[in-house]
Amino acid sequence: MKSPIINPQSSILSVDFAGLRLANPVFTASGTCGYAEELADFMDVNRLGGFITKSITRRPRQGNPTPRIVETDAGMLNAIGLANVGLDRFVAEKLPVIAQMSVPVFVNVAGERIEDYVAVTERLAGEPAIAGFELNISCPNVAKGGISFGRDPEQVAGITAAVRRAAGRKVLMVKLSPCVTDISVIARAAVQAGADALSLINTFTAMVIDIETRTPALANRTGGLSGPAVKPIAVYLVNKVYNDVAKKAGIPLLGLGGIRTASDAIEFMLAGASAVAIGTASFSRPDSAVQIIDGIADYCARHQVARIADLVGSLR
Amino acid sequence: MTDHKSQGVFSAKVTSNRRIRACFWTMDLEFTGVGAQAYARFQPGQFVEVDVSNLGLPPEELIAPELRDAVRRNILLRRPFSFADVTVETNRTTAELLYCVLGPASVRLTTLSRGDSLSVLGPLGHGFRVPPGKRLALLVVGGMGAPPIQCLAKLLRTEYAGTHVIAFIGAKTAASLPFAGEFDGMPERIDSFIPAFAKYGIASAVTTDDGSAGRRGFVTERLAQWLDEQRDWLPEQTIIYACGPEPMLAATARLAVERNIDCQVSTERRMACGIGVCQSCAIECRVEGSDETAYRLCCQDGPVFDARTVVFDD
Ligand SMILES: Cc1cc2nc3c(=O)[nH]c(=O)nc-3n(C[C@H](O)[C@H](O)[C@H](O)COP(=O)(O)OP(=O)(O)OC[C@H]3O[C@@H](n4cnc5c(N)ncnc54)[C@H](O)[C@@H]3O)c2cc1C
Ligand SMILES: Cc1cc2nc3c(=O)[nH]c(=O)nc-3n(C[C@H](O)[C@H](O)[C@H](O)COP(=O)(O)O)c2cc1C
Ligand code: FES
């Protein structure tokens, strides 16, 4: 009898994330990889550790007027305004494609009221194609809902508990905003209300001004800053939430914000993230996530890391 | 589905890169292998996203003084460009990128020289379509809108030789016509003035806002006037193709709709991804069969749209 072929990369890189077995710790971030089908020509999405969809709302959303983005020195601002196809079309058109994927898929859920979040989650909780939900309580670009939920610990607890009930046995991850006084207070509220995992960070509210016209560069006036500019702050916040909340509670963190390379990803893991997500970097290199997975494998080989999970929170 | 990749990130070789005049440059790129196959199917009006994030700035004295401040910023995102010409050969496909230096990314493109490589994502979006039964094609160019229209001109000449083509070309001044040559004081008549079109046997009508070349006024006024002067002319056998600043596209669309002429416009939006994942390039469009409008994506559903589809703000 032949012995089974073991892919050495797979055993070193695989991680346990809130009860899910991931082949590696690299996700794509919400809003930067659409609904996966768009990426088919550029990357084998089945090599990812996990996939996170664009935010889904109960009804379709057209989003904000343009310009919706502007580049900054080491990042970009976006004010997309949660443009998405809405729950019904997501189920009819996107879900069948997602069901073909072999990696765990999280649906990012957004809304204006708690009922909206609950409605989307309830409708999708029975779908076998979906591994879990990422609760977006941190979008800076919408007039109602979004970040306003994510700033007040009581509201965070309320919405997390309500969605927890609707999510059934699916994994519930809550996505935190960096635009708060003490992120650990918000993290604790989400964990106590039943979050299985936390993701951080969403974008920073920011502004770019066109000095020729003396107007904001974005139609929405403000937008969310992402990209390399935010990375050191994101690493700090991951480390803070890890030390203050996640480590004791045994809750995994998904770290994101400005990751472009495997080294960036490893920084997040040393700071306490069990997995990472790649956002803005995918725009210039659509296969960034896969390149980062390979880079992490190289790092493990170089440093004789037996299991990538051993790195998590191992900051000296 | 074919086994070939229809789009991807390909490394193109620069075979030449030179200044035409003023802020206008032209770069020749060569694709080989899978890239050559992908670009062999390039449609005029499609575009690419180039990555210049690893390029440095040219020496300060080569940067226009008014840009020195603005270009200092680092580049993160790719930039969209169309191709002005695509030539398919046995084992390679070559493409001409005609560009205007106006900011941090385009100024970096000028540092490339023969033998360098450039990461090119594409081909992207939907280009111009040539419906059957068109005998007359009117090309409308506003300033830097020239490249995709030049590419289309070649297609019309090579594959639709029976179609009569005229180019209406507008710019602010003679100096801002994005072509090689001297255009100051160019006459008003329609003639083979612009080599980029003349080489396909296409005559041009030129207008400038200040009258420094061709007729003074807007290119759309010239087009409207020309249409009004035609006798024995069938709108249903005519098509208008336009690329340029949005007010020009809006005026072109309006006059085409009023006269019942088919019209396709190539639009532009700021783009972060070019492949339909970021939703940054929204463009307001009419929903067929209703009074409603909806955003569509310039990068994926466009950049070329039917003129009746796009909602222009006036
Ligand atoms: C589908 C498409 C095809 C294009 N084809 C060409 C082409 O063939 N040749 C060419 O020279 N340019 C083309 N452009 C425009 C080109 O993308 C921009 O000139 C380029 O991104 C400028 O980058 P930059 O960093 O040098 O300047 P930036 O700092 O990005 O811009 C400098 C100035 O130009 C304006 N600007 C930037 N991008 C655009 C845009 N898309 N539309 C209108 N104004 C803009 C900015 O607001 C700013 O005032 C195309 C754009 C699109 C969307
Ligand atoms: C264009 C764009 C759209 C985004 N859309 C969403 C979204 O719909 N929902 C969400 O939770 N986060 C969204 N984000 C935030 C990202 O998921 C991520 O949290 C943030 O960009 C930081 O990571 P990065 O620096 O790697 O991009 C978006 C970011 C960008 C740049
Ligand atoms: S540029 Fe990203 S969706 Fe069009």
XYZ file of C-alpha atoms and ligand atoms in Angstrom, chain B residues 49 270-281 297-300, ligand 3:
21
model
C -4.036 48.847 -15.862
C -11.237 56.794 -11.234
C -10.462 53.126 -10.868
C -8.805 51.193 -8.073
C -8.958 47.670 -9.500
C -10.111 47.706 -13.137
C -11.598 44.221 -12.774
C -14.956 44.799 -11.123
C -14.160 44.021 -7.508
C -13.900 47.420 -5.797
C -17.001 49.307 -7.029
C -15.060 52.566 -7.319
C -15.833 53.285 -10.976
C -19.181 49.711 -13.547
C -17.076 51.705 -15.980
C -14.307 49.101 -15.815
C -16.449 46.073 -16.470
S -12.335 49.878 -10.908
Fe -12.817 48.459 -9.374
S -14.848 47.951 -9.888
Fe -14.256 49.201 -11.522
